[in-house]
Amino acid sequence: MAEIDLQKIVSHCKEYGFIFPSSEIYDNLGAVYDYGPMGVELKNAIKEYWWKSMVQMNDNIVGIDSAIFMHPTTWKASGHVDSFSDPLIDNKDSKKRYRADVLLEEKIEKFKEKGLKELAKKGISETETDDVKAKASRDYNKGLILEAEYIKAAEAGDLKRYKELIEEYEIACEVSGSKNWTEVRQFNLMFATKLGSLEESATDLYLRPETAQGIFVNFLNVQKTSRMKIPFGIAQIGKAFRNEIVARQFIFRMREFEQMEMQFFVRPGTELEWFDKWKKIRLKWHLALGTASSNLRFHVHEKLAHYANAAEDIQFRFPIGFKELEGIHSRTDFDLTEHQKFSGKKLQYFDSELNQNYVPYVVETSIGLDRMFLRVMSESLKEEQLENGETRIVLNLPPALAPIKVAILPLVKKDGLPEKAKEIYNQLRFVGRTFYEEKDSIGKRYRRMDALGTPFCITVDHQTLEDNTVTIRERDSMNQERVHIDQIESIVRKQVDMNQLLQKAMI
Ligand code: GAP
């Protein structure tokens, strides 16, 4: 099976109506994308998988849908106005802009990867301690030294030191190849806009850079109206906006994207226990999709945000390497305490078992819906070499996520076959998105359905008119079987049922 690179995924998404560049007729808007007819179905199926497993199947988690616009003080309280920024550096020759922290993290990763290769040759395992690995490999040791320096600089917010490290470690611009860098400076990622009609009296607003704050400010509204008892969670799916500077990786890093976030409110002192529980729950959710466990790993944050006492990412092996897919963060009582301070309103919970009021601690799980879409595409898109020498492009999506569940294909456009096929279509559309197609040869139609990820194709032929049987073709095996029309619904329903995934994720 051929390796699929990011460019192939981008082309496939465009060609088959999954994702288009935004405002393409005006030459696109950078790092903004539109989902097409197939894309929106797949995206909705991912949302459904998350929402059902998170909200509908947990009696201690409820959902909300808060507004994108929030009172401007929200972002002061949350710390976004003062510190939601990236350290940027420009190369003076190419004029290309980079994130200084990313340049350093990539360099650390390169040293470590080179070191691990050296260690493998010496028969030393990856699971050895850093001490052992550093002694046996110079590159691994260099990676650890740079990492320690970088963390020190990050914790001190020392941008001058970032630049010194970039120069000391001779990091060059990938375009000009030069090491001629500007100073490092902070750049806030929030988009500002105005509320009100008159410029002078209008209020400055921000487009939310995360959905989480809509949950924090509604904490008491939800807790009281839903009579929730700690521990409990509030979840939501919604748009977030960030003025990303390094945004070249398709839907991996976008300026407008969607998040699926859940804040879990717990008794102070129990947060690390819940942090571990949520890591396990979320990993199981990802593995239920049939992913090889070697494609997923936890990454411990090198530098913790000032409000967190634990943070890890679930990384996925994207075609661009292992990258963050989801964050699991123990955010302490920081957000609720800050909102109390800035609003002057109490955001406390009365714990009747302890007979005590307190500000709950929070464990958050936060996943980018678009990044999850890219992950599903990355592992599903395959180029297969067939025995007859032809190449087949197939999207072997988990059937529950497939945009089209079943295609009804009359063999020819005459002899009453379209009419019979439409009868079957009318019956099957209650199972899930059903597609009817009579154009092109049957082989071409099968190939198109494979590329769209359709798990089943039903072919209606002359025999169907005689004995009410059809051919059902399964996407991955390409096996074809003759079955009675009455059997189709149960065969398809069994495979495309979201419960199949949910049971794997939750039991
Ligand atoms: N509330 C916590 C929070 O927002 P984050 O690590 O900044 O944490 C959470 O973002 C998730 O949102 C990431 O793991 C990623 O999947 C997604 N995400 C963040 N920035 C993104 C971007 N520019 N484009 C697409 N997805 C993004």
Short mmCIF file of C-alpha atoms and ligand atoms in Angstrom, two decimals, residues 31 80 84 209-213 216 240-242 244 246-247 250-261 263 301 307 313-314 324-329 331 364-372, ligand 1:
data_model
loop_
_atom_site.label_atom_id
_atom_site.label_comp_id
_atom_site.label_asym_id
_atom_site.label_seq_id
_atom_site.Cartn_x
_atom_site.Cartn_y
_atom_site.Cartn_z
CA ALA A 31 -5.60 28.99 6.58
CA HIS A 80 -5.79 35.78 27.01
CA PHE A 84 -2.28 34.48 24.61
CA PRO A 209 -9.94 31.80 20.87
CA GLU A 210 -11.30 28.77 22.78
CA THR A 211 -14.80 27.56 23.63
CA ALA A 212 -13.87 26.76 27.25
CA GLN A 213 -14.55 30.25 28.62
CA PHE A 216 -16.64 28.69 32.82
CA ALA A 240 -12.83 29.26 17.82
CA PHE A 241 -10.60 31.82 16.10
CA ARG A 242 -6.85 32.38 16.28
CA GLU A 244 -2.16 31.88 13.57
CA VAL A 246 2.47 29.64 11.05
CA ALA A 247 -0.54 28.22 9.24
CA PHE A 250 -4.04 22.50 5.61
CA ILE A 251 -6.70 22.02 8.32
CA PHE A 252 -4.11 21.13 10.97
CA ARG A 253 -3.65 24.78 11.90
CA MET A 254 -6.46 27.11 10.88
CA ARG A 255 -7.51 30.64 11.72
CA GLU A 256 -11.15 29.64 12.09
CA PHE A 257 -11.72 26.16 13.46
CA GLU A 258 -13.98 24.11 15.70
CA GLN A 259 -13.26 22.70 19.12
CA MET A 260 -14.97 19.95 21.10
CA GLU A 261 -14.25 20.77 24.73
CA GLN A 263 -14.63 20.94 31.46
CA HIS A 301 3.95 19.31 28.24
CA TYR A 307 -2.59 27.82 35.82
CA ASP A 313 -1.42 15.94 24.63
CA ILE A 314 -2.66 12.95 22.71
CA GLU A 324 -0.99 17.29 18.93
CA LEU A 325 -4.52 16.09 18.32
CA GLU A 326 -6.10 16.63 21.74
CA GLY A 327 -5.09 18.31 24.97
CA ILE A 328 -5.93 17.05 28.46
CA HIS A 329 -5.27 19.73 31.03
CA ARG A 331 -6.45 23.71 35.01
CA GLU A 364 -10.39 19.75 30.61
CA THR A 365 -10.36 17.60 27.49
CA SER A 366 -10.04 19.68 24.32
CA ILE A 367 -9.90 18.36 20.79
CA GLY A 368 -9.92 20.20 17.48
CA LEU A 369 -12.73 18.89 15.28
CA ASP A 370 -10.84 19.81 12.10
CA ARG A 371 -7.69 18.14 13.38
CA MET A 372 -9.76 15.04 14.14
N1 GAP B 1 -9.19 25.16 25.96
C1 GAP B 1 -7.91 24.63 25.78
C2 GAP B 1 -7.34 24.87 24.47
O1 GAP B 1 -7.89 25.59 23.65
P1 GAP B 1 -5.34 24.24 22.93
O2 GAP B 1 -4.28 23.20 23.13
O3 GAP B 1 -4.93 25.61 22.61
O4 GAP B 1 -6.19 24.20 24.27
C3 GAP B 1 -7.05 22.51 21.99
O5 GAP B 1 -6.35 23.73 21.82
C4 GAP B 1 -7.16 21.77 20.68
O6 GAP B 1 -7.71 22.62 19.68
C5 GAP B 1 -5.81 21.32 20.10
O7 GAP B 1 -5.40 20.09 20.65
C6 GAP B 1 -6.12 21.21 18.62
O8 GAP B 1 -6.71 19.96 18.33
C7 GAP B 1 -7.16 22.30 18.41
N2 GAP B 1 -6.55 23.50 17.83
C8 GAP B 1 -5.88 24.49 18.47
N3 GAP B 1 -5.49 25.45 17.61
C9 GAP B 1 -5.92 25.06 16.39
C10 GAP B 1 -5.83 25.64 15.07
N4 GAP B 1 -5.26 26.80 14.87
N5 GAP B 1 -6.39 24.96 14.05
C11 GAP B 1 -7.03 23.78 14.25
N6 GAP B 1 -7.14 23.20 15.45
C12 GAP B 1 -6.60 23.82 16.52
#
